[in-house]
């Protein structure tokens, strides 16, 4: 069965970086993309960006460009999201999700369990 | 950027009732590339509808989607207790991908 298992909760200080992993199984990683979505406390879902499992191409939300990196390791079918220069408003639950497209950002049919990232001094 | 506006913000209904949730886009969504998700507290979002009207795998037929262009609707007929949650529309036809702000469906 399709599974996406994310790394555990993180507490970071302002200006630090965080890297969240998303280990996948149950499907052919190269045939899909991975999308990252976050939800700040009391807020809605925010699309952050997408990475192709096939060739590593990315598509980011413009406001996060410059602070955001997404990578994949096809040997372990794992995706990574790194956010730098953290601010308090980056405090959120971060989700990875299988994206149905491997060539551009599409919709997401399976989701990880979420990773809480807390930014606090 | 395509801005999605969902209404109402909160919908209060009784089990057995019918829910109609709306999602309006600031510009036409290409190729009806619109999805709906259900999100419950402390759970991952769940895909309900993609392509504006196609049900995702395992989604009961009481969930249906319709619409095109700038106006889309999610209808839930015969509400069950498990359906009370927050619902988001998402467009993936334009870049960047965007979500609506959500509609909370609560038990009346």
Coordinates of C-alpha atoms in Angstrom, one line a residue:
Chain A
X1 CA 0.0 0.0 0.0
X2 CA 1.1 3.6 -0.6
X3 CA 2.8 5.1 2.4
X4 CA 4.5 8.4 3.1
X5 CA 6.2 8.5 6.5
X6 CA 7.6 11.8 7.7
X7 CA 10.4 12.7 10.2
X8 CA 9.6 13.8 13.7
X9 CA 8.7 17.1 15.2
X10 CA 11.3 19.9 15.3
X11 CA 11.9 22.9 17.4
X12 CA 14.1 25.6 15.9
X13 CA 15.3 29.1 16.7
X14 CA 14.7 32.0 14.4
X15 CA 17.1 32.2 11.5
X16 CA 17.9 28.5 11.8
X17 CA 17.1 25.9 9.1
X18 CA 14.9 22.8 9.2
X19 CA 15.0 19.7 6.9
X20 CA 12.0 17.4 6.9
X21 CA 12.1 14.0 5.3
X22 CA 9.3 12.0 3.6
X23 CA 10.1 8.3 3.1
X24 CA 7.8 6.7 0.5
X25 CA 6.8 3.2 -0.3
X26 CA 4.2 1.2 -2.2
X27 CA 4.5 3.0 -5.5
X28 CA 7.1 3.7 -8.3
X29 CA 8.7 6.9 -7.0
X30 CA 9.9 7.9 -10.5
X31 CA 6.3 8.1 -11.8
X32 CA 5.1 10.7 -9.4
X33 CA 5.9 14.0 -7.9
X34 CA 6.0 15.1 -4.2
X35 CA 4.2 18.2 -3.1
X36 CA 4.8 19.9 0.3
X37 CA 1.9 21.7 2.0
X38 CA 1.9 23.4 5.4
X39 CA -0.8 24.5 7.9
X40 CA 0.0 27.2 10.4
X41 CA -2.0 27.2 13.7
X42 CA -5.6 28.2 13.1
X43 CA -4.9 28.8 9.4
X44 CA -5.7 26.9 6.2
X45 CA -3.6 24.8 3.9
X46 CA -0.8 26.5 2.1
X47 CA 0.9 24.9 -1.0
X48 CA 4.7 25.3 -0.8
X49 CA 6.0 23.6 -3.8
X50 CA 6.5 20.4 -5.8
X51 CA 9.4 18.3 -7.0
X52 CA 9.4 15.7 -9.7
X53 CA 10.3 12.1 -8.7
X54 CA 11.4 11.6 -12.2
X55 CA 14.0 14.3 -12.8
X56 CA 14.1 16.6 -9.7
X57 CA 12.5 19.5 -11.4
X58 CA 10.8 21.9 -8.9
X59 CA 8.1 24.5 -8.8
X60 CA 7.9 26.7 -5.7
X61 CA 5.5 29.2 -4.3
X62 CA 7.1 32.5 -5.2
X63 CA 7.1 33.9 -1.7
X64 CA 9.1 31.0 -0.5
X65 CA 11.6 31.0 -3.4
X66 CA 15.1 31.7 -2.0
X67 CA 14.4 30.0 1.4
X68 CA 13.1 26.7 0.2
X69 CA 14.9 23.7 -1.2
X70 CA 13.4 20.4 -2.2
X71 CA 15.4 17.3 -3.1
X72 CA 14.8 13.6 -3.6
X73 CA 16.9 10.5 -3.1
X74 CA 15.7 7.9 -5.6
X75 CA 17.9 5.2 -4.0
X76 CA 15.7 5.3 -0.9
X77 CA 12.5 6.8 -2.4
X78 CA 12.7 9.7 0.0
X79 CA 11.9 13.4 -0.5
X80 CA 13.3 16.2 1.6
X81 CA 12.1 19.8 2.2
X82 CA 14.5 22.3 3.7
X83 CA 13.4 25.8 4.8
X84 CA 16.0 28.3 5.8
X85 CA 16.0 31.6 7.7
X86 CA 13.1 30.4 9.8
X87 CA 10.7 33.0 11.3
X88 CA 8.0 32.6 13.9
X89 CA 5.3 32.5 11.1
X90 CA 6.9 29.4 9.7
X91 CA 5.6 27.5 12.7
X92 CA 3.2 25.0 11.2
X93 CA 2.5 21.3 10.5
X94 CA 4.3 20.4 7.3
X95 CA 2.9 17.7 5.0
X96 CA 4.4 15.8 2.1
X97 CA 2.0 14.3 -0.4
X98 CA 2.2 12.1 -3.5
X99 CA 1.5 14.3 -6.5
X100 CA -0.1 12.6 -9.4
X101 CA 2.1 14.4 -11.9
X102 CA 5.8 13.8 -12.5
X103 CA 6.2 16.7 -15.0
X104 CA 4.3 19.6 -13.3
X105 CA 2.4 20.2 -10.0
X106 CA -0.9 18.5 -9.9
X107 CA -3.2 17.2 -7.2
X108 CA -2.2 15.0 -4.3
X109 CA -3.8 11.6 -3.6
X110 CA -1.8 10.2 -0.6
X111 CA -0.4 12.2 2.3
X112 CA 2.2 11.9 5.0
X113 CA 1.2 12.1 8.7
X114 CA 2.6 15.7 9.1
X115 CA 5.6 17.1 10.9
X116 CA 5.2 19.9 13.4
X117 CA 7.9 22.5 13.1
X118 CA 8.0 25.1 15.9
X119 CA 10.1 28.2 15.6
X120 CA 10.7 29.9 18.9
X121 CA 13.5 31.7 20.6
Chain B
X1 CA -1.9 33.8 -9.1
X2 CA -5.4 32.3 -9.1
X3 CA -7.1 33.2 -5.8
X4 CA -9.8 30.8 -4.6
X5 CA -12.6 32.1 -2.4
X6 CA -14.8 29.5 -0.6
X7 CA -18.2 30.2 0.8
X8 CA -19.8 29.9 3.2
X9 CA -17.0 30.1 5.8
X10 CA -19.0 27.9 8.1
X11 CA -22.0 25.6 7.3
X12 CA -24.1 24.2 10.1
X13 CA -26.2 21.2 9.1
X14 CA -27.7 18.1 10.6
X15 CA -26.8 14.5 9.8
X16 CA -28.9 13.3 6.8
X17 CA -28.9 16.8 5.3
X18 CA -27.3 18.0 2.1
X19 CA -24.3 20.3 2.0
X20 CA -23.4 22.6 -0.9
X21 CA -20.0 24.2 -0.7
X22 CA -18.8 26.8 -3.2
X23 CA -15.4 27.7 -4.6
X24 CA -15.0 30.8 -6.8
X25 CA -11.7 31.5 -8.7
X26 CA -10.4 34.9 -9.5
X27 CA -9.8 33.8 -13.1
X28 CA -10.7 30.7 -15.1
X29 CA -9.2 27.5 -13.9
X30 CA -7.6 25.8 -16.9
X31 CA -8.9 22.4 -17.9
X32 CA -11.1 22.1 -14.8
X33 CA -8.0 21.4 -12.8
X34 CA -9.7 21.7 -9.5
X35 CA -9.6 19.4 -6.5
X36 CA -11.5 19.1 -3.2
X37 CA -10.0 17.9 0.1
X38 CA -11.5 17.0 3.4
X39 CA -9.4 17.8 6.5
X40 CA -10.0 16.7 10.1
X41 CA -8.0 17.9 13.1
X42 CA -4.8 16.0 13.7
X43 CA -5.3 14.0 10.4
X44 CA -3.8 14.4 7.0
X45 CA -6.0 15.9 4.3
X46 CA -8.0 13.5 2.2
X47 CA -8.5 13.8 -1.6
X48 CA -12.2 13.7 -2.5
X49 CA -12.5 15.1 -6.0
X50 CA -10.1 15.9 -8.8
X51 CA -10.7 17.3 -12.3
X52 CA -13.7 19.2 -10.8
X53 CA -16.0 16.2 -10.8
X54 CA -14.0 12.9 -10.6
X55 CA -14.2 11.0 -7.3
X56 CA -11.0 9.8 -5.9
X57 CA -10.5 6.1 -5.1
X58 CA -12.7 4.9 -2.2
X59 CA -14.7 8.1 -1.9
X60 CA -18.5 7.4 -1.4
X61 CA -20.9 8.5 -4.1
X62 CA -22.6 10.9 -1.7
X63 CA -19.7 13.3 -2.6
X64 CA -19.9 15.0 -5.9
X65 CA -18.2 17.8 -7.6
X66 CA -19.3 20.1 -10.4
X67 CA -18.4 23.4 -12.2
X68 CA -16.0 24.9 -14.6
X69 CA -14.4 28.2 -15.4
X70 CA -14.5 30.2 -12.2
X71 CA -17.3 28.5 -10.2
X72 CA -17.1 25.1 -8.6
X73 CA -19.3 23.2 -6.2
X74 CA -18.8 20.3 -3.8
X75 CA -22.1 18.6 -2.8
X76 CA -22.4 16.1 0.0
X77 CA -25.8 14.4 0.1
X78 CA -27.0 12.5 3.1
X79 CA -24.5 13.8 5.6
X80 CA -23.0 11.4 8.0
X81 CA -21.3 12.1 11.3
X82 CA -17.9 11.4 9.8
X83 CA -18.4 14.1 7.1
X84 CA -18.2 17.1 9.5
X85 CA -14.8 18.6 8.9
X86 CA -13.1 21.4 7.0
X87 CA -13.2 21.3 3.2
X88 CA -10.7 22.9 0.9
X89 CA -10.7 23.5 -2.9
X90 CA -7.4 23.6 -4.7
X91 CA -6.6 24.7 -8.2
X92 CA -3.6 23.1 -10.0
X93 CA -4.2 24.5 -13.5
X94 CA -2.2 27.7 -12.9
X95 CA 1.1 28.3 -11.2
X96 CA 1.5 28.6 -8.3
X97 CA -1.0 26.0 -7.1
X98 CA -3.4 27.6 -4.6
X99 CA -5.9 26.5 -2.0
X100 CA -9.1 28.2 -0.9
X101 CA -9.4 29.3 2.7
X102 CA -11.7 26.4 3.6
X103 CA -15.3 25.9 4.6
X104 CA -16.0 24.4 8.0
X105 CA -18.9 22.0 8.0
X106 CA -20.2 21.6 11.5
X107 CA -23.0 19.7 13.2
X108 CA -26.1 21.7 13.8

